[in-house]
Amino acid sequence: RQLLKDSFMVELVEGARKLRHVFLFTDLFLCAKLKKQIGGKSQQYDCKWYIPLTDLSFQTVDEAEAVPNIPLVPDEELDAMKIKISQIKNDIQREKRANKGSKVIERLKKKLSEQESLLLLMSPNMAFRVHNRNGKSYTFLISSDYERAEWRENIREQQKKCFKSFSLTSVELQMLTNSCVKLQTVHNIPLTINKEDDESSGLYGFLNVIVHSATGFKQSSNLYCTLEVDSFGYFVNKAKTRVYRDTTEPNWNEEFEIELEGSQTLRILCYEKCYNKTKLPKEDGESTDRIMGKGQIQLEPQALQDKDWQRTVISMNGVEVKLSVKFTSREFSLKRMPSRKQTGVFGVKIAIVTKRERSKVPYIVRQCVEEIERRGMEEVGIYRVSGVATDIQALKAAFDVNNKDVSVMMSEMDVNAIAGTLKLYFRELPEPLFTDELYPNFAEGIALSDPVAKESCMLNLLLSLPEPNLVTFLFLLDHLKRVAERESVNKMSLHNLATVFGPTLLRPSEKDSKIPANPTQPITMTDSWSLEVMSQVQVLLYFLQLETIPTPDSKRQSILFSTEV
């Protein structure tokens, strides 16, 4: 009996999340819990349950048994954990520079470890279920479809070699569980704490990925791909291509821009879209699309530094997918570059555009919002899922030359491209909507602890924005609130929207950014970013959550009129 694979997983036990270490042996699947270590004792595992592989299935024996309710943790809480993690990392760096005693650093590392474990425990919410033929079912929560598929593959592969069921005596089980300590390959929860500082902490910035095409499919089917990247130690789905119908050689040629937060790996999954829901056995009450292949590439900072497109081929059990990738580091991607042509709308001050159009809210903002409200409100991940970059560039060009056919173009485009165009417009403003001048005040206001003082400060600041900025912001704010009302369908909460739009609306122009000029300051580039980004998210979230925003009469008048524009 050999150990084939092990990893940490979150098990759902009577509605509560529990951290487990699972082990796949040549003939059984074992779920254990790490016992608390008391005074210098070595690690010990406590076996929770095991299933011989011959008795393990991914389908329920009893069809009536529903997938248990997954308790979701609000994104605000997950974000608060990420902020804490960034702050503790800063503290550790600071202590290291000050060469303080290792006691302080040890204490901080312990705190970091607790926060990261908590984040890992709370974030996954995709069900991975295993059933014992005698009827008992177990549910794990996993953050990535890739990992779920990998476990299923490994188990199925091994099941082909197992023929008879068995049960272990308590002594055998005890011996097996004890052997886990020596055999385990994954010693630490996959966290940043366990990496030594000289190990790269991943890439921060934007990764552009073009998914070109795929070959090697045996029979014609409807195919699409998704892309996942890791951040904070776990993987999240970032983009999805359109479905290429009825083909063995799909040519997607779609480009996506993915934001990286300390990422080290890009994963790609290729699915067959199943329109006929009855054919496939249901597993985990999940979508019935079938994974046809999966693969990954490491994001090596050295290899990606030269800012040019790099072509690569990912092979996955007989299927080959062609990709191109290009990385732009964060410092570089955020330079708000004023447009040299003042006749366009991208990169031109909002006051100039509204004056030229004689409008309260720029035409591009109204058009994009209108189109999304018409057909994008139920799109899963609207504003979070990347649109195809070539579509976004085409729309940008059309708006810039004031093309009369822009509304026809929009009606034919994927709604994610329209959402992407709107985000790009705000990102490319030469000055953020909340202005360089007021940005530091918003950041201070959001940090106030007294709710009354905070509200008065934040509202006063908001109302001191220049009129086109204020009216445009309130117009966008109403729209985002309406998007979040459909959260049960589109999966976009106020918080998700704040995460997407906060930095876009608030992040100052590069020259004013509070990045330390001399790198010896006790805050690392990546962590100062994450703290700044978190604060930008909090500011926008604050306004999204306010019931009403009282505006003075003169402004209210103009806002009322602006809705007719």
Coordinates of C-alpha atoms in Angstrom, one line a residue:
R1 CA 0.0 0.0 0.0
Q2 CA 1.6 3.3 -1.1
L3 CA 0.6 6.9 -0.8
L4 CA -0.2 8.4 -4.2
K5 CA -1.4 11.9 -3.4
D6 CA -2.3 14.0 -0.4
S7 CA -3.4 17.6 0.3
F8 CA -5.3 19.9 2.6
M9 CA -9.0 20.2 2.0
V10 CA -11.9 21.8 3.7
E11 CA -14.6 19.3 4.7
L12 CA -18.2 20.4 5.3
V13 CA -19.4 18.7 8.5
E14 CA -22.9 19.5 9.6
G15 CA -22.7 22.9 8.1
A16 CA -19.3 23.8 9.5
R17 CA -16.0 24.1 7.6
K18 CA -13.2 21.9 8.9
L19 CA -9.6 21.8 7.7
R20 CA -8.7 18.2 6.8
H21 CA -5.6 16.4 5.4
V22 CA -6.7 13.8 2.8
F23 CA -4.6 10.9 1.6
L24 CA -5.1 8.8 -1.5
F25 CA -3.5 5.4 -1.1
T26 CA -3.3 2.6 -3.7
D27 CA -6.5 1.0 -2.3
L28 CA -8.2 3.6 -0.1
F29 CA -9.1 7.2 0.4
L30 CA -8.5 8.5 4.0
C31 CA -9.6 11.7 5.6
A32 CA -7.6 12.8 8.7
K33 CA -7.3 15.7 11.0
L34 CA -4.1 17.1 12.4
K35 CA -4.2 16.8 16.2
K36 CA -3.2 19.8 18.2
Q37 CA 0.4 19.5 19.2
I38 CA 1.1 19.7 22.9
G39 CA 4.5 20.6 24.2
G40 CA 7.1 19.4 21.8
K41 CA 5.2 16.3 20.8
S42 CA 5.6 15.3 17.1
Q43 CA 2.7 15.7 14.7
Q44 CA -0.1 13.2 14.9
Y45 CA -3.1 12.5 12.8
D46 CA -6.6 11.5 13.8
C47 CA -8.4 9.5 11.2
K48 CA -11.9 10.8 10.6
W49 CA -13.1 8.2 8.0
Y50 CA -11.8 6.2 5.1
I51 CA -13.4 4.5 2.0
P52 CA -11.9 1.6 0.2
L53 CA -11.5 2.6 -3.4
T54 CA -13.7 -0.3 -4.6
D55 CA -16.6 1.3 -2.5
L56 CA -16.0 4.9 -3.5
S57 CA -18.2 6.6 -6.0
F58 CA -18.8 10.2 -7.1
Q59 CA -22.6 9.6 -7.6
T60 CA -25.0 9.4 -4.8
V61 CA -26.5 6.1 -4.1
D62 CA -29.7 7.8 -3.0
E63 CA -30.7 10.3 -5.7
A64 CA -32.9 12.2 -3.3
E65 CA -29.9 13.2 -1.2
A66 CA -29.4 16.8 -2.1
V67 CA -26.1 18.6 -2.0
P68 CA -25.8 20.2 1.5
N69 CA -26.2 23.9 1.8
I70 CA -22.8 25.5 1.5
P71 CA -22.4 28.3 4.0
L72 CA -20.8 31.2 2.1
V73 CA -18.6 33.7 3.8
P74 CA -19.2 37.3 2.8
D75 CA -16.5 38.7 0.5
E76 CA -16.1 41.6 2.9
E77 CA -14.9 39.2 5.6
L78 CA -12.5 37.5 3.1
D79 CA -11.2 40.9 2.2
A80 CA -10.7 41.9 5.8
M81 CA -8.5 38.7 6.1
K82 CA -6.5 39.7 3.1
I83 CA -5.9 43.2 4.5
K84 CA -4.8 41.7 7.8
I85 CA -2.4 39.3 5.9
S86 CA -0.9 42.2 4.0
Q87 CA -0.4 44.2 7.2
I88 CA 1.2 41.4 9.1
K89 CA 3.6 40.8 6.2
N90 CA 4.5 44.4 6.3
D91 CA 5.2 44.2 10.0
I92 CA 7.4 41.1 9.5
Q93 CA 9.4 42.9 6.8
R94 CA 9.8 45.9 9.1
E95 CA 11.0 43.8 12.0
K96 CA 13.5 42.1 9.8
R97 CA 15.0 45.4 8.7
A98 CA 15.1 46.6 12.2
N99 CA 16.8 43.4 13.2
K100 CA 14.6 43.0 16.2
G101 CA 14.7 39.8 18.2
S102 CA 13.4 36.8 16.6
K103 CA 10.7 36.4 19.3
V104 CA 8.7 39.3 17.8
I105 CA 9.0 37.8 14.3
E106 CA 8.0 34.4 15.5
R107 CA 4.9 35.9 17.1
L108 CA 4.0 37.7 13.9
K109 CA 4.6 34.6 11.8
K110 CA 2.3 32.7 14.1
K111 CA -0.4 35.4 13.6
L112 CA 0.2 35.3 9.8
S113 CA -0.2 31.5 9.8
E114 CA -3.5 31.8 11.7
Q115 CA -4.9 34.4 9.3
E116 CA -3.8 32.5 6.2
S117 CA -5.3 29.2 7.5
L118 CA -8.5 31.1 8.2
L119 CA -8.6 32.5 4.7
L120 CA -8.0 29.1 3.2
L121 CA -10.7 27.6 5.4
M122 CA -13.3 30.2 4.5
S123 CA -12.7 30.9 0.8
P124 CA -13.5 27.7 -1.2
N125 CA -17.1 27.0 -2.1
M126 CA -17.2 24.5 -4.9
A127 CA -18.5 21.1 -3.8
F128 CA -16.5 17.9 -4.3
R129 CA -18.4 14.9 -3.0
V130 CA -17.4 11.4 -2.4
H131 CA -19.8 8.6 -1.5
N132 CA -19.3 5.2 0.1
R133 CA -21.4 2.5 -1.5
N134 CA -22.9 1.8 1.9
G135 CA -24.6 5.1 1.6
K136 CA -22.5 7.6 3.6
S137 CA -21.6 10.8 1.7
Y138 CA -18.9 13.3 2.4
T139 CA -18.6 16.9 1.0
F140 CA -15.4 18.8 0.6
L141 CA -15.2 22.4 -0.5
I142 CA -12.6 23.3 -3.1
S143 CA -11.7 26.6 -4.8
S144 CA -10.7 25.3 -8.2
D145 CA -12.4 23.0 -10.8
Y146 CA -8.9 22.0 -11.8
E147 CA -8.1 20.5 -8.4
R148 CA -11.4 18.7 -8.3
A149 CA -10.9 17.2 -11.7
E150 CA -7.4 16.1 -10.7
W151 CA -8.6 14.3 -7.6
R152 CA -11.3 12.5 -9.6
E153 CA -8.9 11.5 -12.3
N154 CA -6.4 10.1 -9.8
I155 CA -9.1 8.2 -7.9
R156 CA -10.7 6.7 -11.1
E157 CA -7.3 5.7 -12.5
Q158 CA -6.5 3.8 -9.3
Q159 CA -10.0 2.2 -9.0
K160 CA -9.2 0.3 -12.2
K161 CA -6.7 -1.7 -10.2
C162 CA -8.8 -2.4 -7.1
F163 CA -11.1 -5.3 -7.1
K164 CA -12.2 -6.2 -3.6
S165 CA -13.6 -4.4 -0.7
F166 CA -12.2 -4.8 2.8
S167 CA -12.3 -3.2 6.2
L168 CA -9.4 -2.3 8.5
T169 CA -9.2 -3.3 12.1
S170 CA -8.7 -0.5 14.6
V171 CA -5.1 -1.4 15.0
E172 CA -4.4 -1.4 11.2
L173 CA -6.2 1.9 10.9
Q174 CA -4.1 3.4 13.8
M175 CA -0.9 2.2 12.1
L176 CA -2.0 3.6 8.8
T177 CA -2.9 6.9 10.3
N178 CA 0.4 7.1 12.1
S179 CA 2.3 6.4 8.9
C180 CA 0.7 9.4 7.3
V181 CA 3.0 11.7 9.3
K182 CA 6.1 10.2 7.7
L183 CA 4.5 9.7 4.2
Q184 CA 2.8 13.1 3.7
T185 CA 4.1 15.1 0.8
V186 CA 2.2 18.3 1.6
H187 CA 3.6 19.4 4.9
N188 CA 2.2 22.9 5.1
I189 CA -1.1 24.4 4.3
P190 CA -0.3 26.0 0.9
L191 CA 0.4 29.4 2.2
T192 CA 2.8 32.2 1.7
I193 CA 4.1 31.9 5.2
N194 CA 5.8 28.7 4.4
K195 CA 7.8 30.2 1.6
E196 CA 11.1 31.7 2.6
D197 CA 11.4 35.3 1.7
D198 CA 13.9 34.8 -1.1
E199 CA 11.3 32.7 -2.9
S200 CA 9.4 34.7 -5.4
S201 CA 6.0 35.8 -4.0
G202 CA 4.5 35.7 -7.4
L203 CA 3.6 38.4 -10.0
Y204 CA 1.5 41.5 -9.4
G205 CA 0.0 43.2 -12.5
F206 CA -1.9 42.2 -15.6
L207 CA -1.5 39.1 -17.6
N208 CA -2.9 39.3 -21.2
V209 CA -3.7 35.8 -22.5
I210 CA -4.8 35.0 -26.0
V211 CA -6.4 31.6 -26.3
H212 CA -5.7 30.7 -29.9
S213 CA -6.9 27.2 -30.8
A214 CA -6.9 23.6 -29.8
T215 CA -6.3 20.3 -31.7
G216 CA -6.4 16.6 -30.9
F217 CA -10.1 16.1 -30.1
K218 CA -11.4 12.7 -31.2
Q219 CA -14.9 13.8 -32.1
S220 CA -16.8 17.0 -32.9
S221 CA -18.2 18.8 -29.9
N222 CA -19.0 22.2 -28.4
L223 CA -15.9 23.4 -26.7
Y224 CA -14.8 26.2 -24.5
C225 CA -11.9 27.0 -22.1
T226 CA -11.6 28.7 -18.7
L227 CA -8.5 30.2 -17.2
E228 CA -7.6 30.1 -13.5
V229 CA -4.8 31.8 -11.6
D230 CA -3.7 31.6 -8.0
S231 CA -3.8 34.4 -5.5
F232 CA -3.3 34.2 -1.7
G233 CA -2.6 30.5 -2.0
Y234 CA -5.7 29.3 -3.8
F235 CA -7.0 29.3 -7.4
V236 CA -9.8 31.3 -8.8
N237 CA -11.5 31.2 -12.2
K238 CA -10.8 34.4 -14.1
A239 CA -12.0 34.1 -17.7
K240 CA -14.0 31.9 -20.1
T241 CA -13.9 31.7 -23.9
R242 CA -17.1 31.5 -25.9
V243 CA -18.3 28.1 -26.9
Y244 CA -17.0 27.0 -30.3
R245 CA -19.7 24.7 -31.7
D246 CA -19.5 21.3 -33.3
T247 CA -15.8 21.1 -34.1
T248 CA -12.7 19.1 -33.4
E249 CA -10.4 22.1 -34.0
P250 CA -11.8 25.1 -32.2
N251 CA -10.3 28.5 -33.1
W252 CA -11.2 30.8 -30.3
N253 CA -8.6 33.5 -30.8
E254 CA -9.8 35.4 -27.8
E255 CA -7.7 37.7 -25.6
F256 CA -8.3 38.3 -21.9
E257 CA -6.7 40.6 -19.4
I258 CA -6.3 39.0 -16.0
E259 CA -5.3 40.8 -12.9
L260 CA -2.6 38.9 -10.9
E261 CA -2.2 39.2 -7.2
G262 CA 0.9 37.4 -6.2
S263 CA 0.2 34.7 -8.8
Q264 CA 2.6 31.9 -9.8
T265 CA 0.6 29.6 -12.0
L266 CA -1.9 29.9 -14.9
R267 CA -4.2 27.0 -15.4
I268 CA -6.4 26.3 -18.4
L269 CA -9.3 23.9 -18.5
C270 CA -11.1 22.7 -21.7
Y271 CA -14.7 21.8 -21.4
E272 CA -17.3 20.2 -23.6
K273 CA -20.5 22.2 -23.3
C274 CA -23.4 19.8 -22.8
Y275 CA -26.7 21.4 -23.9
N276 CA -28.7 18.2 -23.2
K277 CA -28.7 18.1 -19.4
T278 CA -30.2 14.6 -19.1
K279 CA -27.3 12.6 -20.6
L280 CA -24.7 13.0 -18.0
P281 CA -24.7 11.7 -14.5
K282 CA -24.9 14.6 -12.0
E283 CA -21.9 14.9 -9.7
D284 CA -22.0 17.4 -6.9
G285 CA -25.0 19.1 -8.3
E286 CA -22.6 21.1 -10.5
S287 CA -22.8 22.2 -14.1
T288 CA -22.9 19.1 -16.3
D289 CA -20.2 20.3 -18.7
R290 CA -17.4 17.8 -19.1
I291 CA -13.8 18.5 -18.6
M292 CA -11.9 17.4 -21.8
G293 CA -8.5 18.3 -20.7
K294 CA -6.5 20.6 -18.3
G295 CA -3.0 21.9 -18.1
Q296 CA -0.9 24.6 -16.5
I297 CA 2.1 26.8 -16.9
Q298 CA 4.3 28.4 -14.3
L299 CA 4.5 32.2 -14.5
E300 CA 8.2 32.8 -14.3
P301 CA 9.0 36.5 -13.6
Q302 CA 12.3 36.2 -15.6
A303 CA 10.7 34.7 -18.6
L304 CA 7.8 37.2 -18.7
Q305 CA 9.7 40.4 -18.0
D306 CA 10.4 41.4 -21.6
K307 CA 6.8 42.7 -22.2
D308 CA 6.5 40.9 -25.5
W309 CA 3.9 38.2 -26.5
Q310 CA 5.2 34.7 -25.9
R311 CA 3.6 31.8 -27.6
T312 CA 3.2 28.5 -25.7
V313 CA 1.5 25.2 -26.2
I314 CA -0.1 23.4 -23.3
S315 CA -0.5 19.6 -23.8
M316 CA -3.3 17.8 -21.9
N317 CA -4.0 14.1 -22.5
G318 CA -3.8 14.2 -26.3
V319 CA -5.2 17.7 -26.6
E320 CA -3.0 20.7 -27.4
V321 CA -4.1 24.2 -26.7
K322 CA -2.1 27.2 -28.2
L323 CA -1.8 30.3 -26.1
S324 CA 0.1 33.6 -26.1
V325 CA 0.9 35.4 -22.9
K326 CA 2.2 38.9 -22.1
F327 CA 2.8 40.4 -18.6
T328 CA 2.6 44.0 -17.6
S329 CA 3.8 44.7 -14.0
R330 CA 1.6 46.7 -11.7
E331 CA 3.8 49.8 -11.6
F332 CA 3.7 49.9 -15.4
S333 CA 0.1 49.1 -15.9
L334 CA -1.3 52.0 -13.8
K335 CA 0.2 55.0 -15.5
R336 CA -2.8 57.0 -16.5
M337 CA -1.6 58.3 -19.8
P338 CA -3.4 61.4 -21.0
S339 CA -4.4 61.0 -24.6
R340 CA -2.6 63.1 -27.2
K341 CA -5.7 63.6 -29.2
Q342 CA -8.1 65.7 -27.3
T343 CA -10.9 64.9 -29.8
G344 CA -11.5 61.4 -28.5
V345 CA -13.0 60.3 -25.2
F346 CA -10.4 57.8 -23.8
G347 CA -7.6 59.4 -21.9
V348 CA -9.4 62.8 -22.1
K349 CA -10.5 64.7 -19.0
I350 CA -14.1 64.1 -18.1
A351 CA -14.9 67.8 -17.9
I352 CA -13.7 68.3 -21.5
V353 CA -15.8 65.4 -22.8
T354 CA -19.0 66.4 -21.1
K355 CA -18.6 70.1 -22.2
R356 CA -18.0 69.0 -25.8
E357 CA -21.0 66.7 -25.7
R358 CA -23.1 69.1 -23.8
S359 CA -24.0 66.3 -21.5
K360 CA -23.9 65.6 -17.7
V361 CA -22.6 62.1 -18.1
P362 CA -20.3 61.1 -20.9
Y363 CA -22.1 59.4 -23.8
I364 CA -19.8 56.3 -23.5
V365 CA -20.8 55.7 -19.9
R366 CA -24.5 56.1 -20.7
Q367 CA -24.3 53.8 -23.7
C368 CA -22.4 51.0 -21.9
V369 CA -24.6 51.1 -18.9
E370 CA -27.8 51.1 -21.0
E371 CA -26.6 48.1 -23.0
I372 CA -25.6 46.1 -19.9
E373 CA -28.9 46.9 -18.2
R374 CA -30.6 45.7 -21.4
R375 CA -29.0 42.3 -21.5
G376 CA -26.1 41.8 -19.0
M377 CA -27.8 42.0 -15.7
E378 CA -28.0 38.2 -15.4
E379 CA -24.6 37.4 -16.9
V380 CA -22.6 35.5 -14.3
G381 CA -19.6 37.5 -13.3
I382 CA -20.6 40.6 -15.2
Y383 CA -17.7 43.1 -14.8
R384 CA -15.5 40.5 -13.2
V385 CA -15.1 38.1 -16.2
S386 CA -12.8 39.7 -18.9
G387 CA -14.2 40.6 -22.2
V388 CA -12.3 39.8 -25.4
A389 CA -9.6 42.4 -25.8
T390 CA -10.0 42.8 -29.6
D391 CA -13.7 43.6 -29.1
I392 CA -12.9 46.1 -26.4
Q393 CA -10.3 47.8 -28.6
A394 CA -12.8 48.0 -31.5
L395 CA -15.4 49.7 -29.2
K396 CA -12.8 52.0 -27.8
A397 CA -11.8 53.1 -31.4
A398 CA -15.4 53.6 -32.4
F399 CA -16.2 55.8 -29.3
D400 CA -13.0 57.8 -29.9
V401 CA -13.9 58.7 -33.5
N402 CA -17.6 59.2 -32.5
N403 CA -18.6 56.4 -34.9
K404 CA -22.4 56.6 -35.6
D405 CA -22.6 52.8 -35.8
V406 CA -21.4 52.3 -32.3
S407 CA -24.8 51.3 -30.9
V408 CA -25.2 48.7 -33.7
M409 CA -21.7 47.4 -32.9
M410 CA -22.6 47.1 -29.2
S411 CA -25.8 45.2 -29.8
E412 CA -23.8 42.5 -31.6
M413 CA -21.0 42.2 -29.1
D414 CA -20.5 40.0 -26.1
V415 CA -21.8 41.8 -23.1
N416 CA -18.5 41.2 -21.2
A417 CA -16.7 43.3 -23.9
I418 CA -19.1 46.2 -23.2
A419 CA -18.4 45.9 -19.4
G420 CA -14.7 45.8 -20.2
T421 CA -14.9 49.0 -22.3
L422 CA -16.6 50.9 -19.5
K423 CA -13.9 49.8 -17.0
L424 CA -11.2 50.7 -19.5
Y425 CA -12.7 54.2 -20.0
F426 CA -12.5 54.9 -16.2
R427 CA -9.1 53.3 -16.0
E428 CA -7.7 55.5 -18.7
L429 CA -9.0 58.8 -17.4
P430 CA -6.0 61.0 -17.1
E431 CA -7.1 61.6 -13.5
P432 CA -9.3 59.2 -11.5
L433 CA -13.0 60.0 -11.2
F434 CA -12.4 60.7 -7.5
T435 CA -9.5 63.1 -8.4
D436 CA -5.8 63.0 -7.4
E437 CA -6.4 65.9 -5.1
L438 CA -9.1 64.4 -3.0
Y439 CA -7.9 60.8 -3.1
P440 CA -5.8 61.0 0.1
N441 CA -8.8 62.6 2.0
F442 CA -11.1 59.7 0.9
A443 CA -8.4 57.2 2.1
E444 CA -8.3 59.0 5.5
G445 CA -12.0 59.3 5.8
I446 CA -12.7 55.6 5.2
A447 CA -10.2 54.8 8.1
L448 CA -12.3 56.8 10.6
S449 CA -13.8 54.6 13.3
D450 CA -16.7 56.9 14.4
P451 CA -19.5 56.1 12.0
V452 CA -21.1 59.6 12.3
A453 CA -17.8 61.4 11.7
K454 CA -17.1 59.0 8.8
E455 CA -20.4 59.6 7.1
S456 CA -20.2 63.3 7.3
C457 CA -16.6 63.3 6.1
M458 CA -17.2 60.9 3.2
L459 CA -20.3 62.8 2.0
N460 CA -18.7 66.2 2.2
L461 CA -15.8 64.9 0.2
L462 CA -18.1 63.3 -2.4
L463 CA -20.0 66.5 -2.8
S464 CA -16.8 68.5 -3.3
L465 CA -16.0 66.5 -6.5
P466 CA -16.3 68.6 -9.7
E467 CA -19.8 68.4 -11.1
P468 CA -19.2 66.1 -14.1
N469 CA -17.3 63.7 -11.8
L470 CA -20.0 63.7 -9.2
V471 CA -22.9 63.3 -11.6
T472 CA -21.1 60.5 -13.5
F473 CA -20.2 58.7 -10.3
L474 CA -23.8 58.8 -9.0
F475 CA -25.1 57.6 -12.3
L476 CA -22.6 54.6 -12.2
L477 CA -23.4 54.0 -8.5
D478 CA -27.1 53.6 -9.2
H479 CA -26.3 51.2 -12.0
L480 CA -23.9 49.1 -9.8
K481 CA -26.6 48.8 -7.1
R482 CA -29.0 47.5 -9.7
V483 CA -26.5 44.9 -10.8
A484 CA -26.0 43.7 -7.2
E485 CA -29.8 43.4 -6.8
R486 CA -29.5 40.4 -9.2
E487 CA -26.7 38.9 -7.2
S488 CA -28.5 35.6 -6.8
V489 CA -28.2 35.1 -10.6
N490 CA -25.1 37.1 -11.7
K491 CA -23.1 36.3 -8.5
M492 CA -21.9 39.9 -8.3
S493 CA -22.3 41.3 -4.8
L494 CA -21.8 45.0 -3.9
H495 CA -18.5 43.9 -2.6
N496 CA -17.4 42.1 -5.8
L497 CA -18.3 45.2 -7.7
A498 CA -16.4 47.4 -5.3
T499 CA -13.3 45.1 -5.8
V500 CA -13.6 45.5 -9.6
F501 CA -14.3 49.3 -9.7
G502 CA -12.6 50.6 -6.5
P503 CA -9.1 50.9 -8.0
T504 CA -10.4 51.9 -11.4
L505 CA -12.3 54.9 -9.9
L506 CA -9.9 55.9 -7.2
R507 CA -6.3 54.9 -7.9
P508 CA -4.3 58.1 -8.3
S509 CA -2.3 58.9 -11.4
E510 CA 1.2 57.4 -11.2
K511 CA 3.1 60.5 -10.3
D512 CA 0.9 61.0 -7.1
S513 CA 0.9 57.5 -6.0
K514 CA 2.2 56.9 -2.6
I515 CA 4.8 54.4 -3.7
P516 CA 8.0 55.0 -1.7
A517 CA 10.6 56.5 -3.9
N518 CA 13.5 55.0 -1.9
P519 CA 13.0 51.2 -1.8
T520 CA 14.6 51.0 1.7
Q521 CA 11.4 52.1 3.3
P522 CA 9.8 49.5 5.5
I523 CA 7.0 48.5 3.2
T524 CA 7.4 46.3 0.2
M525 CA 6.0 47.3 -3.1
T526 CA 3.5 44.5 -3.3
D527 CA 2.2 45.0 0.1
S528 CA 1.8 48.7 -0.2
W529 CA -0.2 48.0 -3.3
S530 CA -2.5 45.5 -1.7
L531 CA -3.2 47.8 1.2
E532 CA -3.8 50.8 -1.1
V533 CA -6.1 48.7 -3.3
M534 CA -8.0 47.4 -0.3
S535 CA -8.6 51.0 0.9
Q536 CA -9.9 51.9 -2.6
V537 CA -12.3 49.0 -2.5
Q538 CA -13.5 50.0 1.0
V539 CA -14.2 53.6 -0.2
L540 CA -16.4 52.5 -3.1
L541 CA -18.1 49.8 -1.0
Y542 CA -19.0 52.5 1.6
F543 CA -20.9 54.6 -1.0
L544 CA -22.5 51.4 -2.5
Q545 CA -23.9 50.5 0.9
L546 CA -25.2 54.0 1.8
E547 CA -29.0 53.9 1.6
T548 CA -29.2 57.4 0.1
I549 CA -26.8 60.1 -0.8
P550 CA -28.3 63.5 0.1
T551 CA -27.2 66.0 -2.5
P552 CA -27.7 69.8 -2.2
D553 CA -30.6 71.2 -4.2
S554 CA -28.6 72.7 -7.0
K555 CA -26.8 69.5 -7.7
R556 CA -30.0 67.4 -7.2
Q557 CA -31.6 69.5 -9.9
S558 CA -28.8 68.9 -12.3
I559 CA -28.8 65.2 -11.4
L560 CA -32.5 64.9 -12.1
F561 CA -32.0 66.5 -15.5
S562 CA -29.0 64.4 -16.2
T563 CA -31.2 61.3 -16.2
E564 CA -33.0 62.7 -19.2
V565 CA -29.8 63.3 -21.1

